[in-house]
PDB file of C-alpha atoms in Angstrom:
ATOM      1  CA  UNK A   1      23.774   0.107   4.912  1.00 42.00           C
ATOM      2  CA  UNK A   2      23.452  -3.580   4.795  1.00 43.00           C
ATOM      3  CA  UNK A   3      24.473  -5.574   2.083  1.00 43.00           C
ATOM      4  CA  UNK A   4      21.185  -7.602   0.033  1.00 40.00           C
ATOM      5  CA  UNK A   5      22.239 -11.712   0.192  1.00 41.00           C
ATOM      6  CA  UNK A   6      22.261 -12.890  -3.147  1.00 38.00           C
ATOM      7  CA  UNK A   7      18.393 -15.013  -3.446  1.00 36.00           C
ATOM      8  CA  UNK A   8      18.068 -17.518  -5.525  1.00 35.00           C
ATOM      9  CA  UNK A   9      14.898 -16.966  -7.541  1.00 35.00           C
ATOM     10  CA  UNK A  10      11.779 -19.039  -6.132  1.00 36.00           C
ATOM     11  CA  UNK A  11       9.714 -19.674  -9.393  1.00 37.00           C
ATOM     12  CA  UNK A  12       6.556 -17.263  -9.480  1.00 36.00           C
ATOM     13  CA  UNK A  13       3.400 -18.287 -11.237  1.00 39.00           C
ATOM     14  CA  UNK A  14       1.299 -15.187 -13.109  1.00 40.00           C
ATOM     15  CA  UNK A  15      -1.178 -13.756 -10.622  1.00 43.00           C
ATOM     16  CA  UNK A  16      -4.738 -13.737 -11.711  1.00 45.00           C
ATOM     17  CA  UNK A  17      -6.745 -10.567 -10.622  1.00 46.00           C
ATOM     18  CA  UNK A  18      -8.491 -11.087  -6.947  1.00 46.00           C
ATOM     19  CA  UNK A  19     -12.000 -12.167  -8.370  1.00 45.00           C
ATOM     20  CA  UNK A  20     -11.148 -14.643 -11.078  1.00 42.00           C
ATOM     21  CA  UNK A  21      -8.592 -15.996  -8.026  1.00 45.00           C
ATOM     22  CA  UNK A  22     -11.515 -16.534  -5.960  1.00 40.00           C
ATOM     23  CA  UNK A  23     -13.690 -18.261  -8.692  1.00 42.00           C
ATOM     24  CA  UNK A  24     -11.004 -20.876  -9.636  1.00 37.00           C
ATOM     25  CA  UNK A  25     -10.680 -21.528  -5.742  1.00 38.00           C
ATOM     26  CA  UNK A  26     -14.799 -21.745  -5.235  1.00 38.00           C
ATOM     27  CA  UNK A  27     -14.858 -24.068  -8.954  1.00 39.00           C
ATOM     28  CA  UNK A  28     -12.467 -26.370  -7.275  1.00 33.00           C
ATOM     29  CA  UNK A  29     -14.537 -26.724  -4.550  1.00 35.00           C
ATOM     30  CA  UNK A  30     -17.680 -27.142  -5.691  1.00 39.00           C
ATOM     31  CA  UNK A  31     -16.500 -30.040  -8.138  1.00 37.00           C
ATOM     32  CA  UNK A  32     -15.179 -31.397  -4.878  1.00 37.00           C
ATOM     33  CA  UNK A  33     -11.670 -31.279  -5.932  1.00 35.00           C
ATOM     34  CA  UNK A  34     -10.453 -30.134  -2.622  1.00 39.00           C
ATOM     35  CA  UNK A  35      -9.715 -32.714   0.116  1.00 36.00           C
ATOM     36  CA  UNK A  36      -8.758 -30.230   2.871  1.00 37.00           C
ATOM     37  CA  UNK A  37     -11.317 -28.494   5.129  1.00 34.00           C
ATOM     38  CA  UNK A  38     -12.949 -25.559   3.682  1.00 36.00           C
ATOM     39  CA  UNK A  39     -11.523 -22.798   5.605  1.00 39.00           C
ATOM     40  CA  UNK A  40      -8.218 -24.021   5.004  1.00 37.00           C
ATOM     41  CA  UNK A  41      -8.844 -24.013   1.157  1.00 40.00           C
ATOM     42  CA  UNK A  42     -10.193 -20.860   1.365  1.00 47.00           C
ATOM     43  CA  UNK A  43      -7.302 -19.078   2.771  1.00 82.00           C
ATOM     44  CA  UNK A  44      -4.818 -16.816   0.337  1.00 89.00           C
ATOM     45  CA  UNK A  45      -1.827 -18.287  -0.588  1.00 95.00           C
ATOM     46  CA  UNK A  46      -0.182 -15.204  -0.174  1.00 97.00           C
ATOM     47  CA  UNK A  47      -0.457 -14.880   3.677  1.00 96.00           C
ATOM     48  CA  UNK A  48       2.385 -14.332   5.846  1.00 97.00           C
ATOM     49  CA  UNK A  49       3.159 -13.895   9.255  1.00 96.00           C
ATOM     50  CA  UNK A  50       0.938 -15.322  12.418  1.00 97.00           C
ATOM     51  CA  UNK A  51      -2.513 -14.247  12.530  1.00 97.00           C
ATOM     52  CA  UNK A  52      -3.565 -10.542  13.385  1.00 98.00           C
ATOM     53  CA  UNK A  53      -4.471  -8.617  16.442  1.00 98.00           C
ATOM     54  CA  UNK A  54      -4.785  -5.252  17.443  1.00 98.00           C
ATOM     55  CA  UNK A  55      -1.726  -5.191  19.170  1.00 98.00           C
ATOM     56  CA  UNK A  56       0.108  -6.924  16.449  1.00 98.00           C
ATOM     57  CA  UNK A  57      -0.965  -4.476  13.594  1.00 98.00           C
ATOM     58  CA  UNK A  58      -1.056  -1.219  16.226  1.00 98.00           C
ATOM     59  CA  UNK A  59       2.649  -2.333  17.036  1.00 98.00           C
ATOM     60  CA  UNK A  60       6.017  -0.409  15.890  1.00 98.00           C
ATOM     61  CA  UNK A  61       7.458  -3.536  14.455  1.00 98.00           C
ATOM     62  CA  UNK A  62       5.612  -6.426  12.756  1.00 98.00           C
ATOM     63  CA  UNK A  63       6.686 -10.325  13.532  1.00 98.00           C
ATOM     64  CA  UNK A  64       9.298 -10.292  10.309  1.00 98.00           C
ATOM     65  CA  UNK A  65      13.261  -9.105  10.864  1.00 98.00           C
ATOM     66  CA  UNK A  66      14.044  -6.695   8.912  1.00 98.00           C
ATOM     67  CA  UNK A  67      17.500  -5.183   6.777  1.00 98.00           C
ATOM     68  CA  UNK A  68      17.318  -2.107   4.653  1.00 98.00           C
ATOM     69  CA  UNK A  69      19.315  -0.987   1.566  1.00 98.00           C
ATOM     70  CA  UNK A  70      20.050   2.699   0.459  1.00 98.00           C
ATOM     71  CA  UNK A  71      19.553   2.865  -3.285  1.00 98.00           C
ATOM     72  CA  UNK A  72      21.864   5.687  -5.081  1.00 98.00           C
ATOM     73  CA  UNK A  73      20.459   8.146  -7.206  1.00 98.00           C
ATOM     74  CA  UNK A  74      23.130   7.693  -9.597  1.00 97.00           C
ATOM     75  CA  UNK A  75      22.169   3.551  -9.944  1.00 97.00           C
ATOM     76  CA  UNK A  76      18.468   4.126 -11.021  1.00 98.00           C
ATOM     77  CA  UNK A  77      16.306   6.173 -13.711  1.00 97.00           C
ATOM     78  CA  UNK A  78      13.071   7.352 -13.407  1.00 98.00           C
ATOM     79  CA  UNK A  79      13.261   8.795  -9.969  1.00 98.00           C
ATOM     80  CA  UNK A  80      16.245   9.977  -7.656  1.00 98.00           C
ATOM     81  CA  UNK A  81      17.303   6.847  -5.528  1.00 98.00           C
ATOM     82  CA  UNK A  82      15.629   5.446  -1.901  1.00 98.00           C
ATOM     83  CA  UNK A  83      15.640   3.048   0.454  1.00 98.00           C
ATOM     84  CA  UNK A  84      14.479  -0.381   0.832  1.00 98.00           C
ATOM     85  CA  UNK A  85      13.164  -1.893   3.805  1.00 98.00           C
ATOM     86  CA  UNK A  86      12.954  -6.054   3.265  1.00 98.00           C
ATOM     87  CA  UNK A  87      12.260  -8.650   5.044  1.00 98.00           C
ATOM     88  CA  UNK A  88      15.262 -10.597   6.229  1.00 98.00           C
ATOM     89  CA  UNK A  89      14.066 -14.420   5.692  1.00 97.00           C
ATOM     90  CA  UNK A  90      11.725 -15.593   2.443  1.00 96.00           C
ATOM     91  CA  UNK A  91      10.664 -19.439   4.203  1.00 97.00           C
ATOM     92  CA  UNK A  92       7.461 -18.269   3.936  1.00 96.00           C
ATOM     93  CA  UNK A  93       7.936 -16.955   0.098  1.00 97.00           C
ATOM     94  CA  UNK A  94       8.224 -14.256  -1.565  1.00 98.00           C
ATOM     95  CA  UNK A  95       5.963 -10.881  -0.857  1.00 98.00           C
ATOM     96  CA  UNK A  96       4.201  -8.060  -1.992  1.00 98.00           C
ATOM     97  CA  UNK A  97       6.013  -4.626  -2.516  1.00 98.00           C
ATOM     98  CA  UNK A  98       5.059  -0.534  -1.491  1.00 99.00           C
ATOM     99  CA  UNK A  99       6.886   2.027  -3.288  1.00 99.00           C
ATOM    100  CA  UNK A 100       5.663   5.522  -1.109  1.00 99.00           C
ATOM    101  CA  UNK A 101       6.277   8.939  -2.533  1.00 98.00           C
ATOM    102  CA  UNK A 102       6.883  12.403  -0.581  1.00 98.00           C
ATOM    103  CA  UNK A 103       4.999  15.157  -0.964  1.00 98.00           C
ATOM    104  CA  UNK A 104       5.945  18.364  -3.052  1.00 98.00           C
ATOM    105  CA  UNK A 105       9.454  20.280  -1.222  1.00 98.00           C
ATOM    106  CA  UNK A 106       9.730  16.666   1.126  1.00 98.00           C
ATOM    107  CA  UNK A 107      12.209  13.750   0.737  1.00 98.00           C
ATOM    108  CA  UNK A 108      11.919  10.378   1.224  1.00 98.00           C
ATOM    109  CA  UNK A 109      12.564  11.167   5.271  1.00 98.00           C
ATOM    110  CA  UNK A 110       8.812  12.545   5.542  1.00 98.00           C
ATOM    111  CA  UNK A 111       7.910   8.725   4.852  1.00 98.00           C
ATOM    112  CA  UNK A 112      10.794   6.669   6.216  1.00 98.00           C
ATOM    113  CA  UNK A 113       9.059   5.687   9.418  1.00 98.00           C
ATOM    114  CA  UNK A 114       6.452   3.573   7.244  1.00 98.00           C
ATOM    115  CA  UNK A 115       9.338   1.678   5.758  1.00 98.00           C
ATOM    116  CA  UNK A 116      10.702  -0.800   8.595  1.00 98.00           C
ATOM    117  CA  UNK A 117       6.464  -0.721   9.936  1.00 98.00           C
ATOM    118  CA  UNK A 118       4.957  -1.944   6.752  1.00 98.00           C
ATOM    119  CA  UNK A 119       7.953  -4.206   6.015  1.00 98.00           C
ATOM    120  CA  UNK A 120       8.199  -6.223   9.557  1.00 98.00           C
ATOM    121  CA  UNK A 121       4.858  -6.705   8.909  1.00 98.00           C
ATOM    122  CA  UNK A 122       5.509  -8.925   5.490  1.00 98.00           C
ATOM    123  CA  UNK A 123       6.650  -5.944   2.705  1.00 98.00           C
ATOM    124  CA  UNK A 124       9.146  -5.041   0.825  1.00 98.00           C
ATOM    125  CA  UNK A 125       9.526  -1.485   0.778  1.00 99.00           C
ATOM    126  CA  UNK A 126      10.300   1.349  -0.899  1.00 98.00           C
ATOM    127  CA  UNK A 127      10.708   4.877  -0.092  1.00 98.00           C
ATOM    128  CA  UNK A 128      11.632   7.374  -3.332  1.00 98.00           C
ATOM    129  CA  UNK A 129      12.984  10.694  -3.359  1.00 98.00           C
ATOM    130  CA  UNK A 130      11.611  12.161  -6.215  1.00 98.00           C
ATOM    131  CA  UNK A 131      13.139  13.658  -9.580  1.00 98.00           C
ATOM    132  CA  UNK A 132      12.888  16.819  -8.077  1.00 98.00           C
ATOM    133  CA  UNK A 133      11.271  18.618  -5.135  1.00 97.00           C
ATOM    134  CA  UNK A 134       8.771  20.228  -7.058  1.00 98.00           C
ATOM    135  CA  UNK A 135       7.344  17.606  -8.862  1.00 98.00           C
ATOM    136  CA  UNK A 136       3.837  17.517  -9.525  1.00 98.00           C
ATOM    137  CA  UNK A 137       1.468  14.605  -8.913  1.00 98.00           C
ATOM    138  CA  UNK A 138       1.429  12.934 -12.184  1.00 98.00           C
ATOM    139  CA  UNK A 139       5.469  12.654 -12.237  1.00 98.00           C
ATOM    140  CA  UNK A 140       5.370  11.505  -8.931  1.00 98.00           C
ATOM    141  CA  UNK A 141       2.891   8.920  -9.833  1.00 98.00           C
ATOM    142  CA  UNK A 142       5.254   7.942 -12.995  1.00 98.00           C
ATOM    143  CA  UNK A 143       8.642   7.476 -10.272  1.00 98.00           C
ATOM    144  CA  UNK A 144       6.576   5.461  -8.140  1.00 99.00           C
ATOM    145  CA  UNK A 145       6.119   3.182 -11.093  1.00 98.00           C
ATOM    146  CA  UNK A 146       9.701   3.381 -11.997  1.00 98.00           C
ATOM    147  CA  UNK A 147      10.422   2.819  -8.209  1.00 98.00           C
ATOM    148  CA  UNK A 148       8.281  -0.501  -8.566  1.00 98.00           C
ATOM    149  CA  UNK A 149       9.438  -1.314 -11.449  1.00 98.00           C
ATOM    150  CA  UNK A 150      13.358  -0.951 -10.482  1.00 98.00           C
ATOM    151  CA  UNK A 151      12.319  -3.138  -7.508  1.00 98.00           C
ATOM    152  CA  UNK A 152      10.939  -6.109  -9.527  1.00 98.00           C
ATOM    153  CA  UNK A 153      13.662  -6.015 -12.614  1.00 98.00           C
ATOM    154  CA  UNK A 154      16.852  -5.065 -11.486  1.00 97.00           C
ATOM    155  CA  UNK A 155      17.386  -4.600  -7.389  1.00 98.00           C
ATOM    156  CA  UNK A 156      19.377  -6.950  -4.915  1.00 97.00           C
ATOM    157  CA  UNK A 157      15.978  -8.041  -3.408  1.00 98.00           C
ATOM    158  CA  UNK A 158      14.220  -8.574  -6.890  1.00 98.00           C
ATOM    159  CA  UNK A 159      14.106 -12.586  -5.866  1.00 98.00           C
ATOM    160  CA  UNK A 160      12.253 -11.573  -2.834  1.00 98.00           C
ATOM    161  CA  UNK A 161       9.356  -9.866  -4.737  1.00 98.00           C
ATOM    162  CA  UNK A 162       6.137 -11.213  -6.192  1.00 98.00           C
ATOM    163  CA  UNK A 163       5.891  -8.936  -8.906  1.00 97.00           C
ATOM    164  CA  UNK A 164       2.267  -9.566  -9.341  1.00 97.00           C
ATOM    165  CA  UNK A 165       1.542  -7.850  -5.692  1.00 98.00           C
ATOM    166  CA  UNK A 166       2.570  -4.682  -6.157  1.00 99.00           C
ATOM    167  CA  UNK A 167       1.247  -1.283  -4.492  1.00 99.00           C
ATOM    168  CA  UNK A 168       1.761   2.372  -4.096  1.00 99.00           C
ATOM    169  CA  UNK A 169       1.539   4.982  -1.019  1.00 99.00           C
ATOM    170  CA  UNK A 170       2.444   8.622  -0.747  1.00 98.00           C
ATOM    171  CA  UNK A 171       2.033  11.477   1.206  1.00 98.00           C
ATOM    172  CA  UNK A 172       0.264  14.804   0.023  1.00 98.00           C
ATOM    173  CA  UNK A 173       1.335  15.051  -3.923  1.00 98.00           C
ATOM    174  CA  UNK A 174       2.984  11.728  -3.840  1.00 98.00           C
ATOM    175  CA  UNK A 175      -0.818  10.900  -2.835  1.00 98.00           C
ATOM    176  CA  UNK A 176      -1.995  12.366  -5.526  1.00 98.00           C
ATOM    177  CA  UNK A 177       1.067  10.651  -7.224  1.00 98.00           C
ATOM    178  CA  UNK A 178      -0.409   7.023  -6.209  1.00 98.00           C
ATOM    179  CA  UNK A 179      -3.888   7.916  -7.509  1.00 98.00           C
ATOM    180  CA  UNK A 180      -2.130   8.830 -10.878  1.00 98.00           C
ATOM    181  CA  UNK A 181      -0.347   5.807 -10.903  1.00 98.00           C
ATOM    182  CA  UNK A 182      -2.966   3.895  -9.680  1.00 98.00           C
ATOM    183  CA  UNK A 183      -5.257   5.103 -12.977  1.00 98.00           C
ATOM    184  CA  UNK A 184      -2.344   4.258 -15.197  1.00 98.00           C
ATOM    185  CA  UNK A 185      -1.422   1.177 -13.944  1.00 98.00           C
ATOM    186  CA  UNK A 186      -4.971  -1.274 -13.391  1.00 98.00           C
ATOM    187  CA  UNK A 187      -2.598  -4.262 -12.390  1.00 98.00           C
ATOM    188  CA  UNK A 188      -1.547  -2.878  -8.981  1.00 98.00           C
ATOM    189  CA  UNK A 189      -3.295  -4.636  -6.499  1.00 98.00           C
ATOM    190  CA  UNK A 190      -3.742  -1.596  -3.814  1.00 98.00           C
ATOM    191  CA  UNK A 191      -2.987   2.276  -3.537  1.00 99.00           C
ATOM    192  CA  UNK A 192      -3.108   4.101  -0.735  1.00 99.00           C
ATOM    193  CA  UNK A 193      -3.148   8.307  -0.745  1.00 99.00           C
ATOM    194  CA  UNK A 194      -2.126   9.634   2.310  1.00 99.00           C
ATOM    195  CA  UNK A 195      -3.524  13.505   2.822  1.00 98.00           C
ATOM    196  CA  UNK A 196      -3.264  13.476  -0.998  1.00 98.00           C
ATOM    197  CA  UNK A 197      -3.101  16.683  -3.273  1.00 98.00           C
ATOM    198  CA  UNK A 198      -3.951  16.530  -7.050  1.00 98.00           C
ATOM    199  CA  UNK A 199      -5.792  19.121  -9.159  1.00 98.00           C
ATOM    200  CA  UNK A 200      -7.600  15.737 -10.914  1.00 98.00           C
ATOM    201  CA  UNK A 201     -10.992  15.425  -8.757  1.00 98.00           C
ATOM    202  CA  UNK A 202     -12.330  12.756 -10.521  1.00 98.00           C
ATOM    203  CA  UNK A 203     -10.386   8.700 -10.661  1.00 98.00           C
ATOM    204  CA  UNK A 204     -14.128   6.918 -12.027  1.00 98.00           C
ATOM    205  CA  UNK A 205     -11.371   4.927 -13.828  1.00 98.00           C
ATOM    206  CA  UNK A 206      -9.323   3.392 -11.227  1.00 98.00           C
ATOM    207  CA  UNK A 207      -9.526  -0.496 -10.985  1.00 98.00           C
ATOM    208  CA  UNK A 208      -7.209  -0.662  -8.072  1.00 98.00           C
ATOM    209  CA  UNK A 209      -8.647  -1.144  -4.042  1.00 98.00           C
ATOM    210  CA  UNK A 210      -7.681   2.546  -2.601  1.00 98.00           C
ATOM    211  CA  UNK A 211      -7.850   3.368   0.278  1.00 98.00           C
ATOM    212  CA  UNK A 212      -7.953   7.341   0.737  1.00 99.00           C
ATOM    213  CA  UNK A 213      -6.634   8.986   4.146  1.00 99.00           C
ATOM    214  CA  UNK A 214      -7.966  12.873   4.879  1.00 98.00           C
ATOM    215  CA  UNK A 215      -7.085  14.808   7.534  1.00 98.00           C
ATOM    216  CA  UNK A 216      -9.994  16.703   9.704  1.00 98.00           C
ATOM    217  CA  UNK A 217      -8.119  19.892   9.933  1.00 98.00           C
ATOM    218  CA  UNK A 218      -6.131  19.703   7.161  1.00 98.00           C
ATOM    219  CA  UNK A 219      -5.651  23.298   5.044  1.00 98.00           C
ATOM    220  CA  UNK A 220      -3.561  22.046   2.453  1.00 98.00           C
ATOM    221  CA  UNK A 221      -5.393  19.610   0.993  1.00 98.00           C
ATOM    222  CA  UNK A 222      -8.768  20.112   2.765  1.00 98.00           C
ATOM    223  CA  UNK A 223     -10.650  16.839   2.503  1.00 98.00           C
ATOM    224  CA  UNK A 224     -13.610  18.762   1.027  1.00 98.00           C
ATOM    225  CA  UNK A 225     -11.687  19.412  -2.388  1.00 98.00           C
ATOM    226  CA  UNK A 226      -9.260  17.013  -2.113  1.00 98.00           C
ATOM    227  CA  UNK A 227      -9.690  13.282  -0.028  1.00 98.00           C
ATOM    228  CA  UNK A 228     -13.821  13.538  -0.048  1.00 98.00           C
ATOM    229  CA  UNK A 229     -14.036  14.044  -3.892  1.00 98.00           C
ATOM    230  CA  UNK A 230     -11.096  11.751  -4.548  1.00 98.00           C
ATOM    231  CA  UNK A 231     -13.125   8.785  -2.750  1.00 98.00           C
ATOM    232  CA  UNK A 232     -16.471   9.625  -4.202  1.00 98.00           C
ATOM    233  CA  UNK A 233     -15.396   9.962  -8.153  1.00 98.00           C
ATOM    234  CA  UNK A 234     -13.866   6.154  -7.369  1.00 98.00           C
ATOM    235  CA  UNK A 235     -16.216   3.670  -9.082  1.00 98.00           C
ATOM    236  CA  UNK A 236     -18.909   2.703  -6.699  1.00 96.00           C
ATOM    237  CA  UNK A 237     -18.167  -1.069  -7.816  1.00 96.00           C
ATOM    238  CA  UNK A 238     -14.088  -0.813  -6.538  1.00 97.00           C
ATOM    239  CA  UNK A 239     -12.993  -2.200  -2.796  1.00 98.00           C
ATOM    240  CA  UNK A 240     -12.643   1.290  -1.374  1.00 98.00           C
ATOM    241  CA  UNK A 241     -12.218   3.356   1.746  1.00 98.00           C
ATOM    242  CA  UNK A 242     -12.197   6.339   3.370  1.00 98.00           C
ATOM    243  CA  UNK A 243     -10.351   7.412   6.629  1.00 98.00           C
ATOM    244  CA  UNK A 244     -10.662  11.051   7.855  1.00 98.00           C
ATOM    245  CA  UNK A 245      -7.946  11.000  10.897  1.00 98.00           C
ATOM    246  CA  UNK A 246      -9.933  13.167  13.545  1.00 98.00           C
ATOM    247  CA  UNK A 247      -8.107  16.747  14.520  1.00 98.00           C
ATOM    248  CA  UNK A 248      -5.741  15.801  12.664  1.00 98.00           C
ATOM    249  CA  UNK A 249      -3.421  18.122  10.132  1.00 98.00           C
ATOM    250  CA  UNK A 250      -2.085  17.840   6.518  1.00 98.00           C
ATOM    251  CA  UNK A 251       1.348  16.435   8.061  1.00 98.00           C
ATOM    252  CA  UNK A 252      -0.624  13.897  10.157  1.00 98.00           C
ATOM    253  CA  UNK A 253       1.135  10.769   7.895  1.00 98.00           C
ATOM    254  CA  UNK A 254       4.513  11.932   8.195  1.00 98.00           C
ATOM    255  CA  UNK A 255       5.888  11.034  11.518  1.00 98.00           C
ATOM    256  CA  UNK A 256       4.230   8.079  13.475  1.00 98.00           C
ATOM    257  CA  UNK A 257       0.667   7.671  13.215  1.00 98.00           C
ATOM    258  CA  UNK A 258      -0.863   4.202  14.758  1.00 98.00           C
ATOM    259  CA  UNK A 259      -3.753   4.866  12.891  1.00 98.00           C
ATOM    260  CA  UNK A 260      -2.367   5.088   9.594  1.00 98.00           C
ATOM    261  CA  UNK A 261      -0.238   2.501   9.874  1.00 98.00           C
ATOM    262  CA  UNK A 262      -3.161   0.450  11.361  1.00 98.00           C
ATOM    263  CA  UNK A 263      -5.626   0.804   8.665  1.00 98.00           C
ATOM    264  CA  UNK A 264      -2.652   0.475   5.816  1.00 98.00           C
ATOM    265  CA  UNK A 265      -1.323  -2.416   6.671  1.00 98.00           C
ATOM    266  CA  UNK A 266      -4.667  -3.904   7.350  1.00 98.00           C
ATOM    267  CA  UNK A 267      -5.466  -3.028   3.290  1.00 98.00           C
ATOM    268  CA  UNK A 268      -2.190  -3.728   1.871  1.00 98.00           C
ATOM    269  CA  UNK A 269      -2.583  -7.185   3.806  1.00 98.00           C
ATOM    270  CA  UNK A 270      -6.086  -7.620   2.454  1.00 98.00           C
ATOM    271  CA  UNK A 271      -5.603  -6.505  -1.433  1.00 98.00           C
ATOM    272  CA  UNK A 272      -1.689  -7.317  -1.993  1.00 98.00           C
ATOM    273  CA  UNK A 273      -1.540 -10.800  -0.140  1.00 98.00           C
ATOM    274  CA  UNK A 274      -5.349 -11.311  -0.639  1.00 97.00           C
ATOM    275  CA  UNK A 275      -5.391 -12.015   3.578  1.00 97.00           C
ATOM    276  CA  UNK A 276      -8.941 -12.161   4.513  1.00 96.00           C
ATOM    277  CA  UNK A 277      -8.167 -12.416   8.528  1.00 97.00           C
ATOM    278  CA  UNK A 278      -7.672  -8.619   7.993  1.00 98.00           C
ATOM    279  CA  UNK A 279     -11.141  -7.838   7.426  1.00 97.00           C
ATOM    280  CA  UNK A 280     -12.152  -7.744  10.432  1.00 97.00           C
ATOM    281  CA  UNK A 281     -10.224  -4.794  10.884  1.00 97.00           C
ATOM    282  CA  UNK A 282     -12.077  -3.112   8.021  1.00 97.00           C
ATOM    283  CA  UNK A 283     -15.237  -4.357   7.839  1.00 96.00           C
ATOM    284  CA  UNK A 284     -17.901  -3.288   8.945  1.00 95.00           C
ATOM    285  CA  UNK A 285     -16.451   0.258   9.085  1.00 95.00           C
ATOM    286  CA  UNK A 286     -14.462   1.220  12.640  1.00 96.00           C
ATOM    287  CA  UNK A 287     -16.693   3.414  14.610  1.00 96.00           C
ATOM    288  CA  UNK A 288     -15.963   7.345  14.855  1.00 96.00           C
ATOM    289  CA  UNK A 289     -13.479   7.671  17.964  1.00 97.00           C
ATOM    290  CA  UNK A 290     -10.700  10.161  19.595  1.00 98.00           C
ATOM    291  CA  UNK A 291      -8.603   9.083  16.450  1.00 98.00           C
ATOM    292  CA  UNK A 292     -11.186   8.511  13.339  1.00 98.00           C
ATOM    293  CA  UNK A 293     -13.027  11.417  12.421  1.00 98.00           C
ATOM    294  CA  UNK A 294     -14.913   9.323   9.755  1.00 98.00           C
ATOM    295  CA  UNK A 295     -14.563   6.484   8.026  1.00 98.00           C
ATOM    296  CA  UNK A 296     -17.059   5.030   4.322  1.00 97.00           C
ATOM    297  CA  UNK A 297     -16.207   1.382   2.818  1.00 97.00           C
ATOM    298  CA  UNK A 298     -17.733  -0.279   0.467  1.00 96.00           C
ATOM    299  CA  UNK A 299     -17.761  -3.822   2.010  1.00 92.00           C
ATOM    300  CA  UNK A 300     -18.342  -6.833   2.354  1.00 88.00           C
ATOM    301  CA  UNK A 301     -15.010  -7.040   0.000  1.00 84.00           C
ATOM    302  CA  UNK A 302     -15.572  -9.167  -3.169  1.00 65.00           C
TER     303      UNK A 302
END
């Protein structure tokens, strides 16, 4: 374990929703308040790192150093301890933070590899171990929050966090977790269920850009009753996707996938640091292929 560098605290503004953002910006320039080029005015605040490729957002480690802390059970409430994966350096600012559940029986080990991948890439990270093993969805969706919330109040790398660009991930029921605490929490700026399980079909009121990974041959959670459904009840108005991994199982998310983390951090970029150079990675929709059994959007993004 690394020790977390005291920070001091960078002022943070509050963080209007995506679409009022993009209003003020297009006001400003159509009184012709902005001097600097167009392109340049348009681009998010919130971006960090170079700009994307491929290679950079297929590769194991993003252009950001990393450190991680282990946080004890016995330190937090609301769920049973983790790990955080940060950033090492904040001269480009602060950033957006991922708490990720497990799914039911798992710990936080069945996620760990998307820890250091999503944070080199510009995130600070969370991976929970849950109250208990057997947790449903719902309570997993309630720790992530906790998780989140622990992260922005009261952890060593609080200073680093935006705490208006916040999302949530998890595997199997801590997918089904993220859609609950997507639903319950409308100010989360992306969610992301990976194979998820819930008995809830229908999320018509989530306001948060999900993206919803299936699994072709997955009997668990069989994307007919479980990702399919999930995706179609979202609202047909909401930034959404769906990826259906092709021949691909129910534990497809939990050890190295490129294409997960491909398509994640490409909509955590996109949603959390409002990074339009990532949407060319998600719009229009990637082709069916060896990997990608299927994939529906909803774009052009708003």
């Amino acid at each position: 374990m690394q020790p977390v560098p005291a920070i001091t605290p960078e002022p943070v503004a509050p963080r209007p929703r995506r679409g009022l953002r993009w209003a003020l910006a297009l006001a400003v320039l159509g009184a012709g308040l902005g001097a600097a080029p167009a392109a340049h005015a348009a681009a998010s605040p919130y971006e960090r790192g170079p700009a994307p490729t491929v290679a950079s957002i297929e590769a194991s480690r993003g252009a950001f150093a990393i450190a991680q802390s282990t946080v004890a059970a016995s330190s937090v409430s609301g769920f049973r301890g983790g790990t955080i994966y940060y950033p090492t350096s904040t001269a480009e600012g602060t950033f957006g933070a991922v708490a990720i559940s497990p799914g039911y029986t798992a710990t936080q080990s069945s996620v760990a590899w998307l820890g250091p991948r999503l944070a080199s890439q510009g995130f600070v990270v969370i991976t929970i171990d849950t109250l208990s093993r057997y947790d449903q969805p719902a309570s997993r969706g309630t720790q992530l929050l906790a998780a989140l919330d622990y992260l922005t109040n009261t952890s060593g790398v609080r200073t680093r966090i935006d705490r208006n660009r916040l999302a949530v991930m998890g595997h199997s029921m801590g997918g089904g977790g993220s859609l609950s605490a997507a639903n319950s929490r409308p100010q989360l700026q992306a969610a992301i269920p990976l194979t998820g399980w819930h008995t809830v079909k229908n999320w018509s009121g989530v306001r948060v850009p999900t993206l919803v990974v299936g699994a072709e041959n997955d009997s668990v959670a069989p994307v007919s009753s479980h990702s399919k459904p999930f995706y179609t009840s979202l609202p047909s108005t909401l930034d959404k996707a769906y990826l259906e991994l092709n021949n691909a199982s129910h534990s497809a998310p939990t050890s190295t996938n490129v294409t997960v983390a491909k398509y994640s951090i490409s909509w955590l970029k996109r949603f959390v640091d409002d990074d339009t150079r990532y949407d060319q990675f998600l719009c229009p929709a990637p082709p069916a292929s060896t990997t990608i059994q299927e994939y529906r959007n909803t774009c052009p993004h708003s």
